[in-house]
Protein backbone atom coordinates (compact mmCIF):
# COMPACT_ATOMS: atom_id res chain seq x y z
CA UNK A 1 0.00 0.00 0.00
CA UNK A 2 2.84 2.39 0.80
CA UNK A 3 4.21 1.98 -2.75
CA UNK A 4 0.84 2.94 -4.23
CA UNK A 5 0.57 5.99 -1.99
CA UNK A 6 4.11 7.04 -2.87
CA UNK A 7 3.38 6.57 -6.59
CA UNK A 8 0.20 8.67 -6.44
CA UNK A 9 2.03 11.40 -4.56
CA UNK A 10 4.83 11.44 -7.14
CA UNK A 11 2.31 11.66 -10.00
CA UNK A 12 0.39 14.50 -8.35
CA UNK A 13 3.60 16.42 -7.69
CA UNK A 14 4.66 16.01 -11.32
CA UNK A 15 1.20 17.13 -12.53
CA UNK A 16 1.46 20.31 -10.49
CA UNK A 17 4.78 21.11 -12.16
CA UNK A 18 4.06 20.22 -15.80
CA UNK A 19 1.62 18.04 -17.72
CA UNK A 20 4.33 16.56 -19.92
CA UNK A 21 6.35 15.65 -16.87
CA UNK A 22 3.24 14.10 -15.33
CA UNK A 23 2.78 11.90 -18.40
CA UNK A 24 6.37 10.68 -18.21
CA UNK A 25 6.11 10.01 -14.49
CA UNK A 26 2.79 8.20 -14.99
CA UNK A 27 4.22 5.92 -17.67
CA UNK A 28 7.26 5.21 -15.52
CA UNK A 29 5.20 4.38 -12.42
CA UNK A 30 2.85 2.05 -14.29
CA UNK A 31 5.78 0.26 -15.94
CA UNK A 32 7.61 0.09 -12.62
CA UNK A 33 4.71 -1.62 -10.86
CA UNK A 34 4.19 -4.05 -13.76
CA UNK A 35 7.90 -4.85 -13.88
CA UNK A 36 8.03 -5.37 -10.11
CA UNK A 37 5.12 -7.78 -10.34
CA UNK A 38 6.77 -9.71 -13.19
CA UNK A 39 10.15 -9.80 -11.44
CA UNK A 40 8.52 -11.32 -8.37
CA UNK A 41 7.87 -14.57 -10.25
CA UNK A 42 10.51 -17.29 -10.49
CA UNK A 43 9.62 -18.75 -13.88
CA UNK A 44 12.05 -18.61 -16.81
CA UNK A 45 9.53 -16.55 -18.80
CA UNK A 46 9.41 -13.95 -16.02
CA UNK A 47 13.20 -13.74 -15.89
CA UNK A 48 13.24 -12.98 -19.61
CA UNK A 49 10.25 -10.63 -19.52
CA UNK A 50 11.53 -8.40 -16.70
CA UNK A 51 14.58 -6.95 -18.53
CA UNK A 52 12.60 -6.78 -21.77
CA UNK A 53 9.86 -4.70 -20.15
CA UNK A 54 12.45 -2.47 -18.50
CA UNK A 55 14.20 -1.84 -21.82
CA UNK A 56 10.93 -1.12 -23.62
CA UNK A 57 9.97 1.29 -20.84
CA UNK A 58 13.19 3.25 -21.30
CA UNK A 59 12.61 3.44 -25.06
CA UNK A 60 9.03 4.68 -24.61
CA UNK A 61 10.14 7.30 -22.08
CA UNK A 62 12.94 8.38 -24.39
CA UNK A 63 10.54 8.76 -27.33
CA UNK A 64 7.97 10.67 -25.24
CA UNK A 65 10.56 12.97 -23.67
CA UNK A 66 12.03 13.97 -27.04
CA UNK A 67 8.62 14.83 -28.50
CA UNK A 68 7.01 16.38 -25.41
CA UNK A 69 9.95 18.65 -24.63
CA UNK A 70 10.86 19.33 -28.29
CA UNK A 71 14.46 18.16 -27.94
CA UNK A 72 16.41 18.94 -31.16
CA UNK A 73 17.47 15.85 -33.09
CA UNK A 74 21.07 17.09 -33.20
CA UNK A 75 21.14 16.75 -29.42
CA UNK A 76 19.13 13.55 -28.94
CA UNK A 77 17.23 11.85 -31.77
CA UNK A 78 14.21 9.73 -30.80
CA UNK A 79 14.43 5.91 -30.97
CA UNK A 80 12.03 5.92 -33.94
CA UNK A 81 14.45 8.06 -35.97
CA UNK A 82 17.35 5.81 -35.00
CA UNK A 83 15.39 2.70 -36.03
CA UNK A 84 14.45 4.33 -39.33
CA UNK A 85 18.09 5.20 -40.01
CA UNK A 86 19.14 1.63 -39.21
CA UNK A 87 16.54 0.33 -41.66
CA UNK A 88 17.76 2.59 -44.49
CA UNK A 89 21.49 2.22 -43.77
CA UNK A 90 21.75 -1.54 -43.41
CA UNK A 91 24.48 -1.84 -46.04
CA UNK A 92 26.65 0.82 -44.42
CA UNK A 93 26.20 -0.63 -40.95
CA UNK A 94 27.04 -4.16 -42.10
CA UNK A 95 30.19 -3.00 -43.92
CA UNK A 96 31.28 -1.18 -40.74
CA UNK A 97 30.63 -4.30 -38.64
CA UNK A 98 32.74 -6.43 -40.98
CA UNK A 99 35.60 -3.92 -40.91
CA UNK A 100 35.58 -3.22 -37.17
CA UNK A 101 34.32 -6.41 -35.57
CA UNK A 102 35.34 -9.31 -37.79
CA UNK A 103 38.60 -7.90 -39.13
CA UNK A 104 39.83 -5.70 -36.28
CA UNK A 105 38.26 -6.79 -32.99
CA UNK A 106 37.85 -10.54 -33.56
CA UNK A 107 41.27 -11.00 -35.14
CA UNK A 108 43.00 -9.10 -32.34
CA UNK A 109 40.90 -10.93 -29.75
CA UNK A 110 41.93 -14.38 -30.98
CA UNK A 111 45.59 -13.39 -31.34
CA UNK A 112 45.77 -11.60 -27.99
CA UNK A 113 43.93 -14.21 -25.92
CA UNK A 114 45.73 -17.10 -27.59
CA UNK A 115 49.13 -15.52 -27.01
CA UNK A 116 48.20 -14.73 -23.42
CA UNK A 117 47.24 -18.35 -22.78
CA UNK A 118 50.54 -19.64 -24.12
CA UNK A 119 52.48 -16.95 -22.22
CA UNK A 120 50.71 -17.90 -18.98
CA UNK A 121 51.87 -21.51 -19.41
CA UNK A 122 55.43 -20.26 -20.02
CA UNK A 123 55.22 -18.09 -16.90
CA UNK A 124 54.01 -21.06 -14.92
CA UNK A 125 57.13 -22.97 -15.99
CA UNK A 126 59.62 -20.14 -15.37
CA UNK A 127 60.31 -18.35 -12.09
CA UNK A 128 62.17 -15.66 -14.02
CA UNK A 129 59.09 -14.85 -16.08
CA UNK A 130 56.90 -14.87 -12.98
CA UNK A 131 59.03 -12.20 -11.34
CA UNK A 132 59.97 -10.25 -14.48
CA UNK A 133 57.10 -10.33 -16.96
CA UNK A 134 54.05 -9.84 -14.77
CA UNK A 135 55.17 -6.47 -13.31
CA UNK A 136 55.97 -5.27 -16.83
CA UNK A 137 52.57 -6.55 -17.92
CA UNK A 138 50.82 -4.48 -15.29
CA UNK A 139 52.70 -1.42 -16.52
CA UNK A 140 51.78 -2.00 -20.17
CA UNK A 141 48.15 -2.71 -19.25
CA UNK A 142 47.95 0.78 -17.72
CA UNK A 143 48.97 2.49 -20.97
CA UNK A 144 46.15 4.71 -22.31
CA UNK A 145 44.59 3.54 -25.55
CA UNK A 146 44.57 7.11 -26.93
CA UNK A 147 48.34 7.05 -26.72
CA UNK A 148 48.85 3.54 -28.09
CA UNK A 149 46.40 3.74 -31.02
CA UNK A 150 48.24 6.46 -33.04
CA UNK A 151 51.51 4.56 -32.68
CA UNK A 152 49.90 1.34 -33.93
CA UNK A 153 48.44 3.25 -36.90
CA UNK A 154 51.93 4.52 -37.77
CA UNK A 155 53.41 1.03 -37.46
CA UNK A 156 50.73 -1.01 -39.23
CA UNK A 157 49.15 1.57 -41.57
CA UNK A 158 45.49 2.63 -41.68
CA UNK A 159 43.98 -0.80 -42.35
CA UNK A 160 42.39 -3.21 -39.92
CA UNK A 161 45.83 -4.55 -38.96
CA UNK A 162 46.56 -1.52 -36.74
CA UNK A 163 43.19 -1.95 -34.99
CA UNK A 164 43.90 -5.61 -34.38
CA UNK A 165 47.26 -4.65 -32.88
CA UNK A 166 45.54 -2.25 -30.46
CA UNK A 167 43.08 -5.01 -29.49
CA UNK A 168 45.96 -7.42 -28.86
CA UNK A 169 47.51 -4.97 -26.40
CA UNK A 170 44.19 -4.38 -24.64
CA UNK A 171 43.16 -8.03 -24.20
CA UNK A 172 46.56 -9.62 -23.63
CA UNK A 173 47.23 -8.74 -20.01
CA UNK A 174 43.71 -9.18 -18.54
CA UNK A 175 43.67 -12.61 -20.14
CA UNK A 176 47.21 -13.33 -18.94
CA UNK A 177 46.49 -12.43 -15.31
CA UNK A 178 43.31 -14.52 -15.21
CA UNK A 179 45.03 -17.53 -16.75
CA UNK A 180 48.03 -17.33 -14.39
CA UNK A 181 45.68 -17.25 -11.41
CA UNK A 182 43.64 -20.08 -12.85
CA UNK A 183 46.69 -22.32 -13.14
CA UNK A 184 47.04 -21.99 -9.37
CA UNK A 185 43.44 -23.05 -8.72
CA UNK A 186 44.03 -26.77 -8.36
CA UNK A 187 44.49 -27.92 -4.77
CA UNK A 188 47.87 -29.17 -3.43
CA UNK A 189 46.37 -32.57 -2.61
CA UNK A 190 45.27 -32.99 -6.21
CA UNK A 191 48.73 -32.12 -7.51
CA UNK A 192 50.33 -34.50 -5.00
CA UNK A 193 48.03 -37.24 -6.24
CA UNK A 194 49.19 -36.64 -9.81
CA UNK A 195 52.81 -36.88 -8.67
CA UNK A 196 52.11 -40.21 -6.97
CA UNK A 197 50.87 -41.45 -10.35
CA UNK A 198 54.21 -40.33 -11.87
CA UNK A 199 52.40 -37.85 -14.10
CA UNK A 200 54.61 -35.47 -16.08
CA UNK A 201 54.20 -31.71 -16.03
CA UNK A 202 52.26 -31.73 -19.29
CA UNK A 203 50.01 -34.58 -18.17
CA UNK A 204 49.24 -32.69 -14.97
CA UNK A 205 48.67 -29.52 -16.94
CA UNK A 206 46.19 -30.96 -19.43
CA UNK A 207 44.39 -33.39 -17.13
CA UNK A 208 44.20 -31.34 -13.91
CA UNK A 209 45.40 -27.75 -13.95
CA UNK A 210 43.91 -26.46 -17.21
CA UNK A 211 40.46 -27.94 -16.46
CA UNK A 212 40.61 -26.38 -12.99
CA UNK A 213 41.63 -23.07 -14.57
CA UNK A 214 38.74 -23.01 -17.05
CA UNK A 215 36.48 -20.74 -14.94
CA UNK A 216 39.33 -18.22 -14.65
CA UNK A 217 40.15 -18.49 -18.35
CA UNK A 218 36.55 -17.88 -19.36
CA UNK A 219 36.34 -15.00 -16.93
CA UNK A 220 39.23 -13.41 -18.83
CA UNK A 221 37.62 -14.25 -22.17
CA UNK A 222 34.35 -12.59 -21.15
CA UNK A 223 36.07 -9.47 -19.82
CA UNK A 224 38.10 -9.04 -22.99
CA UNK A 225 35.08 -9.32 -25.33
CA UNK A 226 34.06 -5.77 -24.45
CA UNK A 227 37.66 -4.55 -24.36
CA UNK A 228 38.27 -5.86 -27.87
CA UNK A 229 35.27 -4.08 -29.35
CA UNK A 230 36.03 -0.81 -27.53
CA UNK A 231 39.67 -0.94 -28.57
CA UNK A 232 38.87 -1.49 -32.24
CA UNK A 233 36.31 1.33 -32.33
CA UNK A 234 38.51 3.85 -30.51
CA UNK A 235 41.53 2.97 -32.66
CA UNK A 236 39.57 3.92 -35.77
CA UNK A 237 39.30 7.49 -34.50
CA UNK A 238 43.03 7.87 -35.16
CA UNK A 239 43.07 6.74 -38.75
CA UNK A 240 41.17 4.22 -40.84
CA UNK A 241 39.93 3.67 -44.37
CA UNK A 242 36.46 4.93 -45.25
CA UNK A 243 34.91 2.04 -43.35
CA UNK A 244 34.50 1.12 -39.71
CA UNK A 245 32.28 1.96 -36.77
CA UNK A 246 34.73 4.39 -35.20
CA UNK A 247 35.30 6.13 -38.53
CA UNK A 248 31.55 6.40 -39.11
CA UNK A 249 30.90 7.80 -35.64
CA UNK A 250 33.63 10.45 -35.90
CA UNK A 251 32.60 11.63 -39.39
CA UNK A 252 28.85 11.54 -38.63
CA UNK A 253 29.33 13.71 -35.55
CA UNK A 254 31.03 16.30 -37.74
CA UNK A 255 28.10 16.14 -40.17
CA UNK A 256 25.55 16.39 -37.29
CA UNK A 257 24.05 13.06 -38.40
CA UNK A 258 23.32 12.01 -34.84
CA UNK A 259 20.80 9.38 -35.90
CA UNK A 260 23.57 7.48 -37.72
CA UNK A 261 25.87 7.89 -34.71
CA UNK A 262 23.25 6.35 -32.44
CA UNK A 263 22.59 3.61 -35.02
CA UNK A 264 26.28 2.67 -34.87
CA UNK A 265 26.17 2.72 -31.06
CA UNK A 266 23.14 0.42 -31.02
CA UNK A 267 24.77 -2.00 -33.47
CA UNK A 268 27.97 -2.01 -31.39
CA UNK A 269 25.98 -2.76 -28.23
CA UNK A 270 24.08 -5.60 -29.91
CA UNK A 271 27.21 -7.11 -31.42
CA UNK A 272 29.05 -6.83 -28.09
CA UNK A 273 26.18 -8.54 -26.27
CA UNK A 274 26.12 -11.37 -28.83
CA UNK A 275 29.89 -11.74 -28.54
CA UNK A 276 29.72 -11.92 -24.75
CA UNK A 277 26.75 -14.30 -24.86
CA UNK A 278 28.55 -16.65 -27.25
CA UNK A 279 31.56 -16.87 -24.92
CA UNK A 280 29.27 -17.40 -21.92
CA UNK A 281 27.42 -20.15 -23.79
CA UNK A 282 30.71 -21.84 -24.65
CA UNK A 283 31.69 -21.59 -20.99
CA UNK A 284 28.51 -23.40 -19.98
CA UNK A 285 29.25 -26.20 -22.44
CA UNK A 286 32.90 -26.70 -21.44
CA UNK A 287 32.61 -26.10 -17.68
CA UNK A 288 29.31 -27.88 -17.02
CA UNK A 289 30.96 -29.65 -14.10
CA UNK A 290 31.70 -26.42 -12.20
CA UNK A 291 29.35 -25.59 -9.27
CA UNK A 292 28.42 -22.19 -10.78
CA UNK A 293 27.19 -23.91 -13.95
CA UNK A 294 25.36 -26.67 -12.09
CA UNK A 295 23.41 -24.07 -10.17
Coordinates of C-alpha atoms in Angstrom, one line a residue:
X1 CA 0.0 0.0 0.0
X2 CA 2.8 2.4 0.8
X3 CA 4.2 2.0 -2.8
X4 CA 0.8 2.9 -4.2
X5 CA 0.6 6.0 -2.0
X6 CA 4.1 7.0 -2.9
X7 CA 3.4 6.6 -6.6
X8 CA 0.2 8.7 -6.4
X9 CA 2.0 11.4 -4.6
X10 CA 4.8 11.4 -7.1
X11 CA 2.3 11.7 -10.0
X12 CA 0.4 14.5 -8.3
X13 CA 3.6 16.4 -7.7
X14 CA 4.7 16.0 -11.3
X15 CA 1.2 17.1 -12.5
X16 CA 1.5 20.3 -10.5
X17 CA 4.8 21.1 -12.2
X18 CA 4.1 20.2 -15.8
X19 CA 1.6 18.0 -17.7
X20 CA 4.3 16.6 -19.9
X21 CA 6.4 15.6 -16.9
X22 CA 3.2 14.1 -15.3
X23 CA 2.8 11.9 -18.4
X24 CA 6.4 10.7 -18.2
X25 CA 6.1 10.0 -14.5
X26 CA 2.8 8.2 -15.0
X27 CA 4.2 5.9 -17.7
X28 CA 7.3 5.2 -15.5
X29 CA 5.2 4.4 -12.4
X30 CA 2.9 2.0 -14.3
X31 CA 5.8 0.3 -15.9
X32 CA 7.6 0.1 -12.6
X33 CA 4.7 -1.6 -10.9
X34 CA 4.2 -4.1 -13.8
X35 CA 7.9 -4.9 -13.9
X36 CA 8.0 -5.4 -10.1
X37 CA 5.1 -7.8 -10.3
X38 CA 6.8 -9.7 -13.2
X39 CA 10.2 -9.8 -11.4
X40 CA 8.5 -11.3 -8.4
X41 CA 7.9 -14.6 -10.3
X42 CA 10.5 -17.3 -10.5
X43 CA 9.6 -18.8 -13.9
X44 CA 12.0 -18.6 -16.8
X45 CA 9.5 -16.5 -18.8
X46 CA 9.4 -14.0 -16.0
X47 CA 13.2 -13.7 -15.9
X48 CA 13.2 -13.0 -19.6
X49 CA 10.3 -10.6 -19.5
X50 CA 11.5 -8.4 -16.7
X51 CA 14.6 -6.9 -18.5
X52 CA 12.6 -6.8 -21.8
X53 CA 9.9 -4.7 -20.2
X54 CA 12.4 -2.5 -18.5
X55 CA 14.2 -1.8 -21.8
X56 CA 10.9 -1.1 -23.6
X57 CA 10.0 1.3 -20.8
X58 CA 13.2 3.2 -21.3
X59 CA 12.6 3.4 -25.1
X60 CA 9.0 4.7 -24.6
X61 CA 10.1 7.3 -22.1
X62 CA 12.9 8.4 -24.4
X63 CA 10.5 8.8 -27.3
X64 CA 8.0 10.7 -25.2
X65 CA 10.6 13.0 -23.7
X66 CA 12.0 14.0 -27.0
X67 CA 8.6 14.8 -28.5
X68 CA 7.0 16.4 -25.4
X69 CA 10.0 18.6 -24.6
X70 CA 10.9 19.3 -28.3
X71 CA 14.5 18.2 -27.9
X72 CA 16.4 18.9 -31.2
X73 CA 17.5 15.8 -33.1
X74 CA 21.1 17.1 -33.2
X75 CA 21.1 16.7 -29.4
X76 CA 19.1 13.6 -28.9
X77 CA 17.2 11.8 -31.8
X78 CA 14.2 9.7 -30.8
X79 CA 14.4 5.9 -31.0
X80 CA 12.0 5.9 -33.9
X81 CA 14.5 8.1 -36.0
X82 CA 17.4 5.8 -35.0
X83 CA 15.4 2.7 -36.0
X84 CA 14.5 4.3 -39.3
X85 CA 18.1 5.2 -40.0
X86 CA 19.1 1.6 -39.2
X87 CA 16.5 0.3 -41.7
X88 CA 17.8 2.6 -44.5
X89 CA 21.5 2.2 -43.8
X90 CA 21.8 -1.5 -43.4
X91 CA 24.5 -1.8 -46.0
X92 CA 26.7 0.8 -44.4
X93 CA 26.2 -0.6 -40.9
X94 CA 27.0 -4.2 -42.1
X95 CA 30.2 -3.0 -43.9
X96 CA 31.3 -1.2 -40.7
X97 CA 30.6 -4.3 -38.6
X98 CA 32.7 -6.4 -41.0
X99 CA 35.6 -3.9 -40.9
X100 CA 35.6 -3.2 -37.2
X101 CA 34.3 -6.4 -35.6
X102 CA 35.3 -9.3 -37.8
X103 CA 38.6 -7.9 -39.1
X104 CA 39.8 -5.7 -36.3
X105 CA 38.3 -6.8 -33.0
X106 CA 37.9 -10.5 -33.6
X107 CA 41.3 -11.0 -35.1
X108 CA 43.0 -9.1 -32.3
X109 CA 40.9 -10.9 -29.7
X110 CA 41.9 -14.4 -31.0
X111 CA 45.6 -13.4 -31.3
X112 CA 45.8 -11.6 -28.0
X113 CA 43.9 -14.2 -25.9
X114 CA 45.7 -17.1 -27.6
X115 CA 49.1 -15.5 -27.0
X116 CA 48.2 -14.7 -23.4
X117 CA 47.2 -18.3 -22.8
X118 CA 50.5 -19.6 -24.1
X119 CA 52.5 -17.0 -22.2
X120 CA 50.7 -17.9 -19.0
X121 CA 51.9 -21.5 -19.4
X122 CA 55.4 -20.3 -20.0
X123 CA 55.2 -18.1 -16.9
X124 CA 54.0 -21.1 -14.9
X125 CA 57.1 -23.0 -16.0
X126 CA 59.6 -20.1 -15.4
X127 CA 60.3 -18.4 -12.1
X128 CA 62.2 -15.7 -14.0
X129 CA 59.1 -14.8 -16.1
X130 CA 56.9 -14.9 -13.0
X131 CA 59.0 -12.2 -11.3
X132 CA 60.0 -10.3 -14.5
X133 CA 57.1 -10.3 -17.0
X134 CA 54.0 -9.8 -14.8
X135 CA 55.2 -6.5 -13.3
X136 CA 56.0 -5.3 -16.8
X137 CA 52.6 -6.5 -17.9
X138 CA 50.8 -4.5 -15.3
X139 CA 52.7 -1.4 -16.5
X140 CA 51.8 -2.0 -20.2
X141 CA 48.2 -2.7 -19.3
X142 CA 48.0 0.8 -17.7
X143 CA 49.0 2.5 -21.0
X144 CA 46.1 4.7 -22.3
X145 CA 44.6 3.5 -25.6
X146 CA 44.6 7.1 -26.9
X147 CA 48.3 7.0 -26.7
X148 CA 48.9 3.5 -28.1
X149 CA 46.4 3.7 -31.0
X150 CA 48.2 6.5 -33.0
X151 CA 51.5 4.6 -32.7
X152 CA 49.9 1.3 -33.9
X153 CA 48.4 3.2 -36.9
X154 CA 51.9 4.5 -37.8
X155 CA 53.4 1.0 -37.5
X156 CA 50.7 -1.0 -39.2
X157 CA 49.1 1.6 -41.6
X158 CA 45.5 2.6 -41.7
X159 CA 44.0 -0.8 -42.4
X160 CA 42.4 -3.2 -39.9
X161 CA 45.8 -4.5 -39.0
X162 CA 46.6 -1.5 -36.7
X163 CA 43.2 -1.9 -35.0
X164 CA 43.9 -5.6 -34.4
X165 CA 47.3 -4.6 -32.9
X166 CA 45.5 -2.3 -30.5
X167 CA 43.1 -5.0 -29.5
X168 CA 46.0 -7.4 -28.9
X169 CA 47.5 -5.0 -26.4
X170 CA 44.2 -4.4 -24.6
X171 CA 43.2 -8.0 -24.2
X172 CA 46.6 -9.6 -23.6
X173 CA 47.2 -8.7 -20.0
X174 CA 43.7 -9.2 -18.5
X175 CA 43.7 -12.6 -20.1
X176 CA 47.2 -13.3 -18.9
X177 CA 46.5 -12.4 -15.3
X178 CA 43.3 -14.5 -15.2
X179 CA 45.0 -17.5 -16.7
X180 CA 48.0 -17.3 -14.4
X181 CA 45.7 -17.2 -11.4
X182 CA 43.6 -20.1 -12.9
X183 CA 46.7 -22.3 -13.1
X184 CA 47.0 -22.0 -9.4
X185 CA 43.4 -23.0 -8.7
X186 CA 44.0 -26.8 -8.4
X187 CA 44.5 -27.9 -4.8
X188 CA 47.9 -29.2 -3.4
X189 CA 46.4 -32.6 -2.6
X190 CA 45.3 -33.0 -6.2
X191 CA 48.7 -32.1 -7.5
X192 CA 50.3 -34.5 -5.0
X193 CA 48.0 -37.2 -6.2
X194 CA 49.2 -36.6 -9.8
X195 CA 52.8 -36.9 -8.7
X196 CA 52.1 -40.2 -7.0
X197 CA 50.9 -41.4 -10.3
X198 CA 54.2 -40.3 -11.9
X199 CA 52.4 -37.9 -14.1
X200 CA 54.6 -35.5 -16.1
X201 CA 54.2 -31.7 -16.0
X202 CA 52.3 -31.7 -19.3
X203 CA 50.0 -34.6 -18.2
X204 CA 49.2 -32.7 -15.0
X205 CA 48.7 -29.5 -16.9
X206 CA 46.2 -31.0 -19.4
X207 CA 44.4 -33.4 -17.1
X208 CA 44.2 -31.3 -13.9
X209 CA 45.4 -27.7 -14.0
X210 CA 43.9 -26.5 -17.2
X211 CA 40.5 -27.9 -16.5
X212 CA 40.6 -26.4 -13.0
X213 CA 41.6 -23.1 -14.6
X214 CA 38.7 -23.0 -17.0
X215 CA 36.5 -20.7 -14.9
X216 CA 39.3 -18.2 -14.7
X217 CA 40.1 -18.5 -18.3
X218 CA 36.5 -17.9 -19.4
X219 CA 36.3 -15.0 -16.9
X220 CA 39.2 -13.4 -18.8
X221 CA 37.6 -14.2 -22.2
X222 CA 34.4 -12.6 -21.1
X223 CA 36.1 -9.5 -19.8
X224 CA 38.1 -9.0 -23.0
X225 CA 35.1 -9.3 -25.3
X226 CA 34.1 -5.8 -24.5
X227 CA 37.7 -4.5 -24.4
X228 CA 38.3 -5.9 -27.9
X229 CA 35.3 -4.1 -29.3
X230 CA 36.0 -0.8 -27.5
X231 CA 39.7 -0.9 -28.6
X232 CA 38.9 -1.5 -32.2
X233 CA 36.3 1.3 -32.3
X234 CA 38.5 3.9 -30.5
X235 CA 41.5 3.0 -32.7
X236 CA 39.6 3.9 -35.8
X237 CA 39.3 7.5 -34.5
X238 CA 43.0 7.9 -35.2
X239 CA 43.1 6.7 -38.8
X240 CA 41.2 4.2 -40.8
X241 CA 39.9 3.7 -44.4
X242 CA 36.5 4.9 -45.3
X243 CA 34.9 2.0 -43.3
X244 CA 34.5 1.1 -39.7
X245 CA 32.3 2.0 -36.8
X246 CA 34.7 4.4 -35.2
X247 CA 35.3 6.1 -38.5
X248 CA 31.5 6.4 -39.1
X249 CA 30.9 7.8 -35.6
X250 CA 33.6 10.5 -35.9
X251 CA 32.6 11.6 -39.4
X252 CA 28.9 11.5 -38.6
X253 CA 29.3 13.7 -35.5
X254 CA 31.0 16.3 -37.7
X255 CA 28.1 16.1 -40.2
X256 CA 25.6 16.4 -37.3
X257 CA 24.0 13.1 -38.4
X258 CA 23.3 12.0 -34.8
X259 CA 20.8 9.4 -35.9
X260 CA 23.6 7.5 -37.7
X261 CA 25.9 7.9 -34.7
X262 CA 23.2 6.3 -32.4
X263 CA 22.6 3.6 -35.0
X264 CA 26.3 2.7 -34.9
X265 CA 26.2 2.7 -31.1
X266 CA 23.1 0.4 -31.0
X267 CA 24.8 -2.0 -33.5
X268 CA 28.0 -2.0 -31.4
X269 CA 26.0 -2.8 -28.2
X270 CA 24.1 -5.6 -29.9
X271 CA 27.2 -7.1 -31.4
X272 CA 29.1 -6.8 -28.1
X273 CA 26.2 -8.5 -26.3
X274 CA 26.1 -11.4 -28.8
X275 CA 29.9 -11.7 -28.5
X276 CA 29.7 -11.9 -24.7
X277 CA 26.8 -14.3 -24.9
X278 CA 28.6 -16.7 -27.2
X279 CA 31.6 -16.9 -24.9
X280 CA 29.3 -17.4 -21.9
X281 CA 27.4 -20.2 -23.8
X282 CA 30.7 -21.8 -24.6
X283 CA 31.7 -21.6 -21.0
X284 CA 28.5 -23.4 -20.0
X285 CA 29.2 -26.2 -22.4
X286 CA 32.9 -26.7 -21.4
X287 CA 32.6 -26.1 -17.7
X288 CA 29.3 -27.9 -17.0
X289 CA 31.0 -29.6 -14.1
X290 CA 31.7 -26.4 -12.2
X291 CA 29.4 -25.6 -9.3
X292 CA 28.4 -22.2 -10.8
X293 CA 27.2 -23.9 -14.0
X294 CA 25.4 -26.7 -12.1
X295 CA 23.4 -24.1 -10.2

